[in-house]
JSON list of C-alpha atoms and ligand atoms in Angstrom, two decimals:
[
{"chain": "X", "resi": 1, "resn": "MET", "atom": "CA", "xyz": [-10.93, 9.32, -3.01]},
{"chain": "X", "resi": 2, "resn": "SER", "atom": "CA", "xyz": [-9.09, 12.22, -4.58]},
{"chain": "X", "resi": 3, "resn": "GLU", "atom": "CA", "xyz": [-6.54, 13.06, -1.92]},
{"chain": "X", "resi": 4, "resn": "LYS", "atom": "CA", "xyz": [-4.07, 15.42, -3.39]},
{"chain": "X", "resi": 5, "resn": "PHE", "atom": "CA", "xyz": [-1.14, 17.67, -2.58]},
{"chain": "X", "resi": 6, "resn": "ASP", "atom": "CA", "xyz": [-0.50, 20.52, -4.92]},
{"chain": "X", "resi": 7, "resn": "GLY", "atom": "CA", "xyz": [2.18, 23.16, -5.06]},
{"chain": "X", "resi": 8, "resn": "ALA", "atom": "CA", "xyz": [0.12, 25.90, -3.47]},
{"chain": "X", "resi": 9, "resn": "LYS", "atom": "CA", "xyz": [0.69, 27.50, -0.09]},
{"chain": "X", "resi": 10, "resn": "GLY", "atom": "CA", "xyz": [-0.46, 26.41, 3.38]},
{"chain": "X", "resi": 11, "resn": "SER", "atom": "CA", "xyz": [-2.90, 23.74, 4.36]},
{"chain": "X", "resi": 12, "resn": "ASP", "atom": "CA", "xyz": [-5.62, 25.82, 5.86]},
{"chain": "X", "resi": 13, "resn": "GLU", "atom": "CA", "xyz": [-8.26, 26.53, 3.30]},
{"chain": "X", "resi": 14, "resn": "SER", "atom": "CA", "xyz": [-8.49, 30.18, 4.25]},
{"chain": "X", "resi": 15, "resn": "GLY", "atom": "CA", "xyz": [-4.94, 30.75, 3.07]},
{"chain": "X", "resi": 16, "resn": "ASP", "atom": "CA", "xyz": [-1.60, 31.24, 4.71]},
{"chain": "X", "resi": 17, "resn": "GLU", "atom": "CA", "xyz": [0.59, 34.23, 5.29]},
{"chain": "X", "resi": 18, "resn": "ASP", "atom": "CA", "xyz": [3.50, 32.48, 3.58]},
{"chain": "X", "resi": 19, "resn": "SER", "atom": "CA", "xyz": [1.86, 32.82, 0.20]},
{"chain": "X", "resi": 20, "resn": "SER", "atom": "CA", "xyz": [5.17, 33.71, -1.44]},
{"chain": "X", "resi": 21, "resn": "SER", "atom": "CA", "xyz": [6.76, 30.47, -0.30]},
{"chain": "X", "resi": 22, "resn": "ASN", "atom": "CA", "xyz": [6.93, 27.68, -2.81]},
{"chain": "X", "resi": 23, "resn": "GLN", "atom": "CA", "xyz": [7.89, 25.29, -0.03]},
{"chain": "X", "resi": 24, "resn": "SER", "atom": "CA", "xyz": [4.57, 24.49, 1.51]},
{"chain": "X", "resi": 25, "resn": "LEU", "atom": "CA", "xyz": [1.82, 22.45, 0.01]},
{"chain": "X", "resi": 26, "resn": "LYS", "atom": "CA", "xyz": [-1.89, 22.56, 0.04]},
{"chain": "X", "resi": 27, "resn": "LEU", "atom": "CA", "xyz": [-3.67, 19.46, 1.24]},
{"chain": "X", "resi": 28, "resn": "ARG", "atom": "CA", "xyz": [-7.10, 18.81, -0.20]},
{"chain": "X", "resi": 29, "resn": "LEU", "atom": "CA", "xyz": [-8.92, 15.97, 1.44]},
{"chain": "X", "resi": 30, "resn": "PRO", "atom": "CA", "xyz": [-12.66, 15.47, 1.03]},
{"chain": "X", "resi": 31, "resn": "PRO", "atom": "CA", "xyz": [-14.57, 15.57, 4.32]},
{"chain": "X", "resi": 32, "resn": "LEU", "atom": "CA", "xyz": [-14.71, 12.36, 6.30]},
{"chain": "X", "resi": 33, "resn": "GLU", "atom": "CA", "xyz": [-18.00, 10.54, 6.20]},
{"chain": "X", "resi": 34, "resn": "ILE", "atom": "CA", "xyz": [-19.16, 9.01, 9.46]},
{"chain": "X", "resi": 35, "resn": "ASN", "atom": "CA", "xyz": [-22.12, 6.73, 9.79]},
{"chain": "X", "resi": 36, "resn": "PRO", "atom": "CA", "xyz": [-24.49, 7.93, 12.58]},
{"chain": "X", "resi": 37, "resn": "ASN", "atom": "CA", "xyz": [-24.20, 4.61, 14.43]},
{"chain": "X", "resi": 38, "resn": "GLU", "atom": "CA", "xyz": [-20.40, 4.84, 14.63]},
{"chain": "X", "resi": 39, "resn": "ASN", "atom": "CA", "xyz": [-18.49, 6.28, 17.58]},
{"chain": "X", "resi": 40, "resn": "GLN", "atom": "CA", "xyz": [-17.06, 9.53, 16.33]},
{"chain": "X", "resi": 41, "resn": "LEU", "atom": "CA", "xyz": [-13.58, 10.53, 17.46]},
{"chain": "X", "resi": 42, "resn": "GLN", "atom": "CA", "xyz": [-12.93, 14.07, 18.62]},
{"chain": "X", "resi": 43, "resn": "TYR", "atom": "CA", "xyz": [-10.75, 14.60, 15.52]},
{"chain": "X", "resi": 44, "resn": "GLY", "atom": "CA", "xyz": [-10.44, 12.88, 12.17]},
{"chain": "X", "resi": 45, "resn": "TYR", "atom": "CA", "xyz": [-7.03, 11.50, 11.19]},
{"chain": "X", "resi": 46, "resn": "ALA", "atom": "CA", "xyz": [-5.06, 10.56, 8.11]},
{"chain": "X", "resi": 47, "resn": "LEU", "atom": "CA", "xyz": [-2.40, 7.86, 8.07]},
{"chain": "X", "resi": 48, "resn": "TRP", "atom": "CA", "xyz": [0.61, 8.30, 5.79]},
{"chain": "X", "resi": 49, "resn": "TYR", "atom": "CA", "xyz": [3.51, 6.06, 4.87]},
{"chain": "X", "resi": 50, "resn": "SER", "atom": "CA", "xyz": [6.93, 7.04, 3.63]},
{"chain": "X", "resi": 51, "resn": "ARG", "atom": "CA", "xyz": [10.11, 5.24, 2.81]},
{"chain": "X", "resi": 52, "resn": "ARG", "atom": "CA", "xyz": [13.35, 6.82, 1.79]},
{"chain": "X", "resi": 53, "resn": "SER", "atom": "CA", "xyz": [16.55, 5.40, 0.39]},
{"chain": "X", "resi": 54, "resn": "VAL", "atom": "CA", "xyz": [19.46, 5.53, 2.82]},
{"chain": "X", "resi": 55, "resn": "GLY", "atom": "CA", "xyz": [21.22, 8.87, 2.59]},
{"chain": "X", "resi": 56, "resn": "LYS", "atom": "CA", "xyz": [19.10, 9.97, -0.37]},
{"chain": "X", "resi": 57, "resn": "GLN", "atom": "CA", "xyz": [16.48, 12.03, 1.44]},
{"chain": "X", "resi": 58, "resn": "THR", "atom": "CA", "xyz": [16.34, 15.73, 0.75]},
{"chain": "X", "resi": 59, "resn": "ASP", "atom": "CA", "xyz": [13.90, 18.33, 1.98]},
{"chain": "X", "resi": 60, "resn": "ARG", "atom": "CA", "xyz": [12.41, 18.57, -1.52]},
{"chain": "X", "resi": 61, "resn": "ARG", "atom": "CA", "xyz": [11.99, 14.81, -1.97]},
{"chain": "X", "resi": 62, "resn": "TYR", "atom": "CA", "xyz": [10.29, 14.43, 1.38]},
{"chain": "X", "resi": 63, "resn": "ALA", "atom": "CA", "xyz": [6.80, 15.39, 0.11]},
{"chain": "X", "resi": 64, "resn": "GLU", "atom": "CA", "xyz": [7.09, 13.07, -2.88]},
{"chain": "X", "resi": 65, "resn": "ASN", "atom": "CA", "xyz": [7.74, 10.12, -0.60]},
{"chain": "X", "resi": 66, "resn": "LEU", "atom": "CA", "xyz": [4.59, 10.59, 1.47]},
{"chain": "X", "resi": 67, "resn": "LYS", "atom": "CA", "xyz": [1.76, 8.24, 0.53]},
{"chain": "X", "resi": 68, "resn": "LEU", "atom": "CA", "xyz": [-1.69, 8.52, 2.02]},
{"chain": "X", "resi": 69, "resn": "ILE", "atom": "CA", "xyz": [-2.83, 5.11, 3.30]},
{"chain": "X", "resi": 70, "resn": "GLY", "atom": "CA", "xyz": [-6.23, 5.94, 4.74]},
{"chain": "X", "resi": 71, "resn": "ARG", "atom": "CA", "xyz": [-8.38, 8.25, 6.80]},
{"chain": "X", "resi": 72, "resn": "PHE", "atom": "CA", "xyz": [-10.79, 7.76, 9.67]},
{"chain": "X", "resi": 73, "resn": "GLY", "atom": "CA", "xyz": [-13.12, 9.75, 11.87]},
{"chain": "X", "resi": 74, "resn": "SER", "atom": "CA", "xyz": [-14.63, 7.08, 14.09]},
{"chain": "X", "resi": 75, "resn": "VAL", "atom": "CA", "xyz": [-13.44, 4.26, 16.34]},
{"chain": "X", "resi": 76, "resn": "GLU", "atom": "CA", "xyz": [-14.88, 1.71, 13.89]},
{"chain": "X", "resi": 77, "resn": "GLN", "atom": "CA", "xyz": [-13.10, 3.25, 10.90]},
{"chain": "X", "resi": 78, "resn": "PHE", "atom": "CA", "xyz": [-9.84, 3.32, 12.86]},
{"chain": "X", "resi": 79, "resn": "TRP", "atom": "CA", "xyz": [-10.00, -0.39, 13.74]},
{"chain": "X", "resi": 80, "resn": "SER", "atom": "CA", "xyz": [-10.93, -1.42, 10.23]},
{"chain": "X", "resi": 81, "resn": "LEU", "atom": "CA", "xyz": [-7.84, 0.38, 8.93]},
{"chain": "X", "resi": 82, "resn": "TYR", "atom": "CA", "xyz": [-5.51, -0.56, 11.77]},
{"chain": "X", "resi": 83, "resn": "SER", "atom": "CA", "xyz": [-6.39, -4.24, 11.79]},
{"chain": "X", "resi": 84, "resn": "HIS", "atom": "CA", "xyz": [-5.35, -4.55, 8.14]},
{"chain": "X", "resi": 85, "resn": "LEU", "atom": "CA", "xyz": [-2.04, -2.81, 8.62]},
{"chain": "X", "resi": 86, "resn": "ILE", "atom": "CA", "xyz": [1.29, -4.47, 9.16]},
{"chain": "X", "resi": 87, "resn": "ARG", "atom": "CA", "xyz": [3.02, -3.65, 12.44]},
{"chain": "X", "resi": 88, "resn": "PRO", "atom": "CA", "xyz": [5.75, -1.00, 12.32]},
{"chain": "X", "resi": 89, "resn": "SER", "atom": "CA", "xyz": [8.44, -3.57, 13.16]},
{"chain": "X", "resi": 90, "resn": "GLU", "atom": "CA", "xyz": [7.60, -5.42, 9.93]},
{"chain": "X", "resi": 91, "resn": "LEU", "atom": "CA", "xyz": [8.36, -2.36, 7.82]},
{"chain": "X", "resi": 92, "resn": "MET", "atom": "CA", "xyz": [11.67, -2.04, 6.02]},
{"chain": "X", "resi": 93, "resn": "ALA", "atom": "CA", "xyz": [14.34, 0.22, 7.46]},
{"chain": "X", "resi": 94, "resn": "TYR", "atom": "CA", "xyz": [13.87, 3.91, 6.71]},
{"chain": "X", "resi": 95, "resn": "SER", "atom": "CA", "xyz": [10.10, 3.55, 6.61]},
{"chain": "X", "resi": 96, "resn": "ASP", "atom": "CA", "xyz": [7.79, 5.76, 8.64]},
{"chain": "X", "resi": 97, "resn": "PHE", "atom": "CA", "xyz": [4.10, 5.80, 9.51]},
{"chain": "X", "resi": 98, "resn": "HIS", "atom": "CA", "xyz": [2.73, 9.30, 10.12]},
{"chain": "X", "resi": 99, "resn": "LEU", "atom": "CA", "xyz": [-0.64, 9.63, 11.83]},
{"chain": "X", "resi": 100, "resn": "PHE", "atom": "CA", "xyz": [-1.83, 13.23, 11.69]},
{"chain": "X", "resi": 101, "resn": "LYS", "atom": "CA", "xyz": [-5.04, 15.07, 12.35]},
{"chain": "X", "resi": 102, "resn": "HIS", "atom": "CA", "xyz": [-7.16, 15.32, 9.25]},
{"chain": "X", "resi": 103, "resn": "GLY", "atom": "CA", "xyz": [-6.05, 18.32, 7.20]},
{"chain": "X", "resi": 104, "resn": "ILE", "atom": "CA", "xyz": [-2.56, 18.58, 8.70]},
{"chain": "X", "resi": 105, "resn": "LYS", "atom": "CA", "xyz": [0.23, 17.37, 6.46]},
{"chain": "X", "resi": 106, "resn": "PRO", "atom": "CA", "xyz": [3.05, 15.49, 8.19]},
{"chain": "X", "resi": 107, "resn": "MET", "atom": "CA", "xyz": [5.47, 18.24, 7.23]},
{"chain": "X", "resi": 108, "resn": "TRP", "atom": "CA", "xyz": [7.17, 21.12, 9.03]},
{"chain": "X", "resi": 109, "resn": "GLU", "atom": "CA", "xyz": [5.82, 23.39, 6.28]},
{"chain": "X", "resi": 110, "resn": "ASP", "atom": "CA", "xyz": [2.16, 22.88, 7.17]},
{"chain": "X", "resi": 111, "resn": "SER", "atom": "CA", "xyz": [0.65, 25.96, 8.80]},
{"chain": "X", "resi": 112, "resn": "ALA", "atom": "CA", "xyz": [-0.32, 23.84, 11.84]},
{"chain": "X", "resi": 113, "resn": "ASN", "atom": "CA", "xyz": [3.26, 22.61, 12.26]},
{"chain": "X", "resi": 114, "resn": "LYS", "atom": "CA", "xyz": [5.46, 25.50, 11.31]},
{"chain": "X", "resi": 115, "resn": "TYR", "atom": "CA", "xyz": [5.57, 27.09, 14.79]},
{"chain": "X", "resi": 116, "resn": "GLY", "atom": "CA", "xyz": [5.66, 23.70, 16.44]},
{"chain": "X", "resi": 117, "resn": "GLY", "atom": "CA", "xyz": [8.10, 21.01, 17.31]},
{"chain": "X", "resi": 118, "resn": "LYS", "atom": "CA", "xyz": [8.36, 17.35, 18.18]},
{"chain": "X", "resi": 119, "resn": "TRP", "atom": "CA", "xyz": [9.22, 15.13, 21.09]},
{"chain": "X", "resi": 120, "resn": "ALA", "atom": "CA", "xyz": [11.33, 12.16, 19.99]},
{"chain": "X", "resi": 121, "resn": "VAL", "atom": "CA", "xyz": [11.96, 8.94, 21.85]},
{"chain": "X", "resi": 122, "resn": "THR", "atom": "CA", "xyz": [14.56, 6.53, 20.58]},
{"chain": "X", "resi": 123, "resn": "LEU", "atom": "CA", "xyz": [13.62, 2.91, 21.21]},
{"chain": "X", "resi": 124, "resn": "ARG", "atom": "CA", "xyz": [15.68, -0.23, 21.34]},
{"chain": "X", "resi": 125, "resn": "LYS", "atom": "CA", "xyz": [14.62, -2.81, 18.76]},
{"chain": "X", "resi": 126, "resn": "GLY", "atom": "CA", "xyz": [11.75, -4.95, 20.01]},
{"chain": "X", "resi": 127, "resn": "SER", "atom": "CA", "xyz": [9.47, -2.42, 21.65]},
{"chain": "X", "resi": 128, "resn": "VAL", "atom": "CA", "xyz": [8.23, -0.30, 18.80]},
{"chain": "X", "resi": 129, "resn": "ASP", "atom": "CA", "xyz": [4.94, -2.10, 18.11]},
{"chain": "X", "resi": 130, "resn": "ARG", "atom": "CA", "xyz": [3.72, -1.85, 21.68]},
{"chain": "X", "resi": 131, "resn": "CYS", "atom": "CA", "xyz": [4.86, 1.77, 22.01]},
{"chain": "X", "resi": 132, "resn": "TRP", "atom": "CA", "xyz": [3.25, 2.83, 18.72]},
{"chain": "X", "resi": 133, "resn": "GLU", "atom": "CA", "xyz": [-0.06, 1.20, 19.57]},
{"chain": "X", "resi": 134, "resn": "ASN", "atom": "CA", "xyz": [-0.09, 2.79, 23.04]},
{"chain": "X", "resi": 135, "resn": "LEU", "atom": "CA", "xyz": [0.69, 6.17, 21.53]},
{"chain": "X", "resi": 136, "resn": "VAL", "atom": "CA", "xyz": [-1.96, 5.92, 18.81]},
{"chain": "X", "resi": 137, "resn": "LEU", "atom": "CA", "xyz": [-4.67, 4.87, 21.27]},
{"chain": "X", "resi": 138, "resn": "ALA", "atom": "CA", "xyz": [-3.68, 7.64, 23.68]},
{"chain": "X", "resi": 139, "resn": "MET", "atom": "CA", "xyz": [-3.79, 10.23, 20.92]},
{"chain": "X", "resi": 140, "resn": "LEU", "atom": "CA", "xyz": [-7.19, 9.10, 19.63]},
{"chain": "X", "resi": 141, "resn": "GLY", "atom": "CA", "xyz": [-8.49, 8.96, 23.20]},
{"chain": "X", "resi": 142, "resn": "GLU", "atom": "CA", "xyz": [-7.32, 12.56, 23.87]},
{"chain": "X", "resi": 143, "resn": "GLN", "atom": "CA", "xyz": [-5.09, 11.48, 26.73]},
{"chain": "X", "resi": 144, "resn": "PHE", "atom": "CA", "xyz": [-2.59, 14.29, 26.24]},
{"chain": "X", "resi": 145, "resn": "MET", "atom": "CA", "xyz": [-5.12, 16.86, 27.49]},
{"chain": "X", "resi": 146, "resn": "VAL", "atom": "CA", "xyz": [-3.50, 19.78, 25.69]},
{"chain": "X", "resi": 147, "resn": "GLY", "atom": "CA", "xyz": [-6.49, 20.96, 23.68]},
{"chain": "X", "resi": 148, "resn": "GLU", "atom": "CA", "xyz": [-5.74, 21.48, 20.01]},
{"chain": "X", "resi": 149, "resn": "GLU", "atom": "CA", "xyz": [-1.98, 21.28, 20.49]},
{"chain": "X", "resi": 150, "resn": "ILE", "atom": "CA", "xyz": [-1.33, 17.75, 19.20]},
{"chain": "X", "resi": 151, "resn": "CYS", "atom": "CA", "xyz": [-0.75, 17.64, 15.43]},
{"chain": "X", "resi": 152, "resn": "GLY", "atom": "CA", "xyz": [0.22, 14.02, 14.99]},
{"chain": "X", "resi": 153, "resn": "ALA", "atom": "CA", "xyz": [2.65, 11.19, 15.66]},
{"chain": "X", "resi": 154, "resn": "VAL", "atom": "CA", "xyz": [5.34, 9.43, 13.67]},
{"chain": "X", "resi": 155, "resn": "VAL", "atom": "CA", "xyz": [6.98, 6.04, 14.03]},
{"chain": "X", "resi": 156, "resn": "SER", "atom": "CA", "xyz": [10.32, 5.65, 12.27]},
{"chain": "X", "resi": 157, "resn": "ILE", "atom": "CA", "xyz": [11.98, 2.31, 11.61]},
{"chain": "X", "resi": 158, "resn": "ARG", "atom": "CA", "xyz": [15.75, 2.51, 11.32]},
{"chain": "X", "resi": 159, "resn": "TYR", "atom": "CA", "xyz": [18.51, -0.10, 11.23]},
{"chain": "X", "resi": 160, "resn": "GLN", "atom": "CA", "xyz": [19.86, 0.02, 14.76]},
{"chain": "X", "resi": 161, "resn": "GLU", "atom": "CA", "xyz": [16.92, 1.47, 16.64]},
{"chain": "X", "resi": 162, "resn": "ASP", "atom": "CA", "xyz": [13.44, 2.85, 16.13]},
{"chain": "X", "resi": 163, "resn": "LYS", "atom": "CA", "xyz": [11.96, 6.23, 16.95]},
{"chain": "X", "resi": 164, "resn": "ILE", "atom": "CA", "xyz": [8.61, 7.58, 18.01]},
{"chain": "X", "resi": 165, "resn": "CYS", "atom": "CA", "xyz": [7.73, 11.27, 17.78]},
{"chain": "X", "resi": 166, "resn": "VAL", "atom": "CA", "xyz": [4.82, 13.46, 18.81]},
{"chain": "X", "resi": 167, "resn": "TRP", "atom": "CA", "xyz": [4.38, 16.73, 16.95]},
{"chain": "X", "resi": 168, "resn": "ASN", "atom": "CA", "xyz": [2.67, 19.73, 18.54]},
{"chain": "X", "resi": 169, "resn": "LYS", "atom": "CA", "xyz": [1.66, 23.18, 17.34]},
{"chain": "X", "resi": 170, "resn": "THR", "atom": "CA", "xyz": [3.49, 25.63, 19.58]},
{"chain": "X", "resi": 171, "resn": "SER", "atom": "CA", "xyz": [7.09, 24.93, 20.42]},
{"chain": "X", "resi": 172, "resn": "SER", "atom": "CA", "xyz": [7.32, 28.04, 22.63]},
{"chain": "X", "resi": 173, "resn": "ASP", "atom": "CA", "xyz": [4.55, 26.80, 24.95]},
{"chain": "X", "resi": 174, "resn": "VAL", "atom": "CA", "xyz": [6.66, 25.25, 27.67]},
{"chain": "X", "resi": 175, "resn": "ALA", "atom": "CA", "xyz": [3.77, 24.08, 29.86]},
{"chain": "X", "resi": 176, "resn": "THR", "atom": "CA", "xyz": [2.21, 22.23, 26.94]},
{"chain": "X", "resi": 177, "resn": "THR", "atom": "CA", "xyz": [5.42, 20.61, 25.75]},
{"chain": "X", "resi": 178, "resn": "ALA", "atom": "CA", "xyz": [6.16, 19.50, 29.33]},
{"chain": "X", "resi": 179, "resn": "ARG", "atom": "CA", "xyz": [2.71, 17.96, 29.62]},
{"chain": "X", "resi": 180, "resn": "ILE", "atom": "CA", "xyz": [3.15, 16.12, 26.33]},
{"chain": "X", "resi": 181, "resn": "ARG", "atom": "CA", "xyz": [6.54, 14.81, 27.49]},
{"chain": "X", "resi": 182, "resn": "ASP", "atom": "CA", "xyz": [5.14, 13.54, 30.79]},
{"chain": "X", "resi": 183, "resn": "THR", "atom": "CA", "xyz": [2.13, 11.93, 29.14]},
{"chain": "X", "resi": 184, "resn": "LEU", "atom": "CA", "xyz": [4.31, 10.29, 26.52]},
{"chain": "X", "resi": 185, "resn": "ARG", "atom": "CA", "xyz": [6.61, 8.91, 29.18]},
{"chain": "X", "resi": 186, "resn": "ARG", "atom": "CA", "xyz": [3.64, 7.50, 31.05]},
{"chain": "X", "resi": 187, "resn": "ILE", "atom": "CA", "xyz": [1.82, 5.94, 28.11]},
{"chain": "X", "resi": 188, "resn": "LEU", "atom": "CA", "xyz": [4.99, 4.39, 26.70]},
{"chain": "X", "resi": 189, "resn": "ASN", "atom": "CA", "xyz": [5.89, 3.24, 30.19]},
{"chain": "X", "resi": 190, "resn": "LEU", "atom": "CA", "xyz": [9.43, 4.51, 29.70]},
{"chain": "X", "resi": 191, "resn": "PRO", "atom": "CA", "xyz": [12.07, 3.94, 32.33]},
{"chain": "X", "resi": 192, "resn": "THR", "atom": "CA", "xyz": [13.32, 7.27, 33.72]},
{"chain": "X", "resi": 193, "resn": "ASP", "atom": "CA", "xyz": [16.74, 6.87, 32.10]},
{"chain": "X", "resi": 194, "resn": "VAL", "atom": "CA", "xyz": [15.30, 6.88, 28.56]},
{"chain": "X", "resi": 195, "resn": "LEU", "atom": "CA", "xyz": [16.18, 10.22, 26.99]},
{"chain": "X", "resi": 196, "resn": "MET", "atom": "CA", "xyz": [13.52, 12.34, 25.33]},
{"chain": "X", "resi": 197, "resn": "ASP", "atom": "CA", "xyz": [14.46, 15.06, 22.96]},
{"chain": "X", "resi": 198, "resn": "TYR", "atom": "CA", "xyz": [12.38, 18.11, 21.95]},
{"chain": "X", "resi": 199, "resn": "LYS", "atom": "CA", "xyz": [13.14, 19.94, 18.71]},
{"chain": "X", "resi": 200, "resn": "PRO", "atom": "CA", "xyz": [11.28, 22.96, 17.31]},
{"chain": "X", "resi": 201, "resn": "HIS", "atom": "CA", "xyz": [10.75, 22.65, 13.54]},
{"chain": "X", "resi": 202, "resn": "ASN", "atom": "CA", "xyz": [11.65, 26.26, 12.77]},
{"chain": "X", "resi": 203, "resn": "GLU", "atom": "CA", "xyz": [15.40, 25.74, 12.38]},
{"chain": "X", "resi": 204, "resn": "ARG", "atom": "CA", "xyz": [14.89, 22.90, 9.90]},
{"chain": "X", "resi": 205, "resn": "LEU", "atom": "CA", "xyz": [12.16, 24.84, 8.14]},
{"chain": "X", "resi": 206, "resn": "LYS", "atom": "CA", "xyz": [14.38, 27.90, 7.66]},
{"chain": "X", "resi": 207, "resn": "TYR", "atom": "CA", "xyz": [17.08, 25.72, 6.17]},
{"chain": "X", "resi": 208, "resn": "ALA", "atom": "CA", "xyz": [14.58, 23.93, 3.90]},
{"chain": "X", "resi": 209, "resn": "THR", "atom": "CA", "xyz": [13.20, 27.26, 2.62]},
{"chain": "X", "resi": 210, "resn": "ILE", "atom": "CA", "xyz": [16.63, 28.71, 1.88]},
{"chain": "X", "resi": 211, "resn": "LYS", "atom": "CA", "xyz": [17.69, 25.52, 0.16]},
{"chain": "X", "resi": 212, "resn": "SER", "atom": "CA", "xyz": [14.53, 25.32, -1.94]},
{"chain": "X", "resi": 213, "resn": "GLN", "atom": "CA", "xyz": [14.88, 28.94, -3.01]},
{"chain": "X", "resi": 214, "resn": "SER", "atom": "CA", "xyz": [18.49, 28.42, -4.00]},
{"chain": "X", "resi": 215, "resn": "ASP", "atom": "CA", "xyz": [17.49, 25.30, -5.96]},
{"chain": "X", "resi": 216, "resn": "GLY", "atom": "CA", "xyz": [14.63, 27.25, -7.57]},
{"chain": "X", "resi": 217, "resn": "GLY", "atom": "CA", "xyz": [12.45, 24.26, -6.81]},
{"chain": "X", "resi": 218, "resn": "VAL", "atom": "CA", "xyz": [8.77, 23.77, -6.11]},
{"chain": "X", "resi": 219, "resn": "VAL", "atom": "CA", "xyz": [7.75, 20.89, -3.89]},
{"chain": "X", "resi": 220, "resn": "LYS", "atom": "CA", "xyz": [5.00, 18.93, -5.59]},
{"chain": "X", "resi": 221, "resn": "ALA", "atom": "CA", "xyz": [3.40, 15.59, -4.98]},
{"chain": "X", "resi": 222, "resn": "ASP", "atom": "CA", "xyz": [0.25, 13.95, -6.27]},
{"chain": "X", "resi": 223, "resn": "TYR", "atom": "CA", "xyz": [-1.63, 11.08, -4.68]},
{"chain": "N", "resi": 301, "resn": "MGP", "atom": "P1", "xyz": [13.51, 12.38, 9.33]},
{"chain": "N", "resi": 301, "resn": "MGP", "atom": "O1", "xyz": [12.90, 11.27, 8.59]},
{"chain": "N", "resi": 301, "resn": "MGP", "atom": "O2", "xyz": [12.66, 13.19, 10.23]},
{"chain": "N", "resi": 301, "resn": "MGP", "atom": "O3", "xyz": [14.73, 11.75, 10.04]},
{"chain": "N", "resi": 301, "resn": "MGP", "atom": "O4", "xyz": [14.15, 13.38, 8.29]},
{"chain": "N", "resi": 301, "resn": "MGP", "atom": "P2", "xyz": [15.68, 12.37, 11.16]},
{"chain": "N", "resi": 301, "resn": "MGP", "atom": "O5", "xyz": [14.98, 12.30, 12.44]},
{"chain": "N", "resi": 301, "resn": "MGP", "atom": "O6", "xyz": [16.17, 13.72, 10.71]},
{"chain": "N", "resi": 301, "resn": "MGP", "atom": "O7", "xyz": [16.93, 11.44, 11.18]},
{"chain": "N", "resi": 301, "resn": "MGP", "atom": "P3", "xyz": [17.04, 9.91, 10.83]},
{"chain": "N", "resi": 301, "resn": "MGP", "atom": "O8", "xyz": [18.18, 9.42, 11.68]},
{"chain": "N", "resi": 301, "resn": "MGP", "atom": "O9", "xyz": [15.77, 9.26, 11.19]},
{"chain": "N", "resi": 301, "resn": "MGP", "atom": "O10", "xyz": [17.36, 9.84, 9.37]},
{"chain": "N", "resi": 301, "resn": "MGP", "atom": "C1", "xyz": [15.06, 12.96, 7.34]},
{"chain": "N", "resi": 301, "resn": "MGP", "atom": "C2", "xyz": [15.15, 13.99, 6.28]},
{"chain": "N", "resi": 301, "resn": "MGP", "atom": "O11", "xyz": [13.87, 14.09, 5.61]},
{"chain": "N", "resi": 301, "resn": "MGP", "atom": "C3", "xyz": [15.42, 15.41, 6.77]},
{"chain": "N", "resi": 301, "resn": "MGP", "atom": "O12", "xyz": [16.78, 15.65, 6.93]},
{"chain": "N", "resi": 301, "resn": "MGP", "atom": "C4", "xyz": [14.82, 16.24, 5.66]},
{"chain": "N", "resi": 301, "resn": "MGP", "atom": "O13", "xyz": [15.69, 16.30, 4.54]},
{"chain": "N", "resi": 301, "resn": "MGP", "atom": "C5", "xyz": [13.60, 15.45, 5.26]},
{"chain": "N", "resi": 301, "resn": "MGP", "atom": "N1", "xyz": [12.41, 15.87, 6.00]},
{"chain": "N", "resi": 301, "resn": "MGP", "atom": "C6", "xyz": [11.92, 15.32, 7.13]},
{"chain": "N", "resi": 301, "resn": "MGP", "atom": "N2", "xyz": [10.80, 15.97, 7.51]},
{"chain": "N", "resi": 301, "resn": "MGP", "atom": "C7", "xyz": [9.98, 15.65, 8.67]},
{"chain": "N", "resi": 301, "resn": "MGP", "atom": "C8", "xyz": [10.56, 16.96, 6.60]},
{"chain": "N", "resi": 301, "resn": "MGP", "atom": "C9", "xyz": [9.55, 17.95, 6.47]},
{"chain": "N", "resi": 301, "resn": "MGP", "atom": "O14", "xyz": [8.63, 18.06, 7.27]},
{"chain": "N", "resi": 301, "resn": "MGP", "atom": "N3", "xyz": [9.67, 18.76, 5.41]},
{"chain": "N", "resi": 301, "resn": "MGP", "atom": "C10", "xyz": [10.69, 18.64, 4.50]},
{"chain": "N", "resi": 301, "resn": "MGP", "atom": "N4", "xyz": [10.75, 19.50, 3.48]},
{"chain": "N", "resi": 301, "resn": "MGP", "atom": "N5", "xyz": [11.66, 17.71, 4.61]},
{"chain": "N", "resi": 301, "resn": "MGP", "atom": "C11", "xyz": [11.60, 16.87, 5.64]}
]
């Protein structure tokens, strides 16, 4: 498998209007192969892992820390990957799993993410495995019912608490973000007092672009 990021522009193969930006990366994944007797999912997905050193993460290092673990396009392929994976709670602190639709990089800079945002739920230690599994199954089973809006999901293991996020395409679409919030609350079975926080990516993205330009840097990562 020759999965690869390179220092080109956006992820969609047709190109991206931010061609001058050296921030975003091009994702080249070969098409997923699905056996005709498998149950095809509505979308293919790629699972990524990242781990950062405490306090050492920068916007430019973020891409370098992302490692592609596997890809799947059918229920069978999902279970054969998932059943070999360790549970999120067994990961070391500052590790993340990122499960994104095939072709979308788990980065603000991706053309599918750059106008989007994420819902974040902070979890007390002890519930992350159940919540992550419920979220993954709901996403694969299209339970959010928001068309193409879902980009992916992230589980983040931290020292004191854990975090689960759902990324969507259009942060300005209030009806969609509300529906994602309500679905997330339901599938995670969250008590009503658990706070959920929505953040558009654009503020972070603007900062990352300015910073990268002032550093004169190009984000690059090979897998
Ligand atoms: P984070 O892992 O999303 O953690 O980002 P968060 O929620 O900010 O806080 P924490 O309490 O979990 O640490 C941590 C850092 O990684 C950010 O401050 C950025 O420097 C970098 N980073 C994260 N993301 C999702 C991106 C991204 O999409 N693009 C770039 N360039 N940097 C990112």
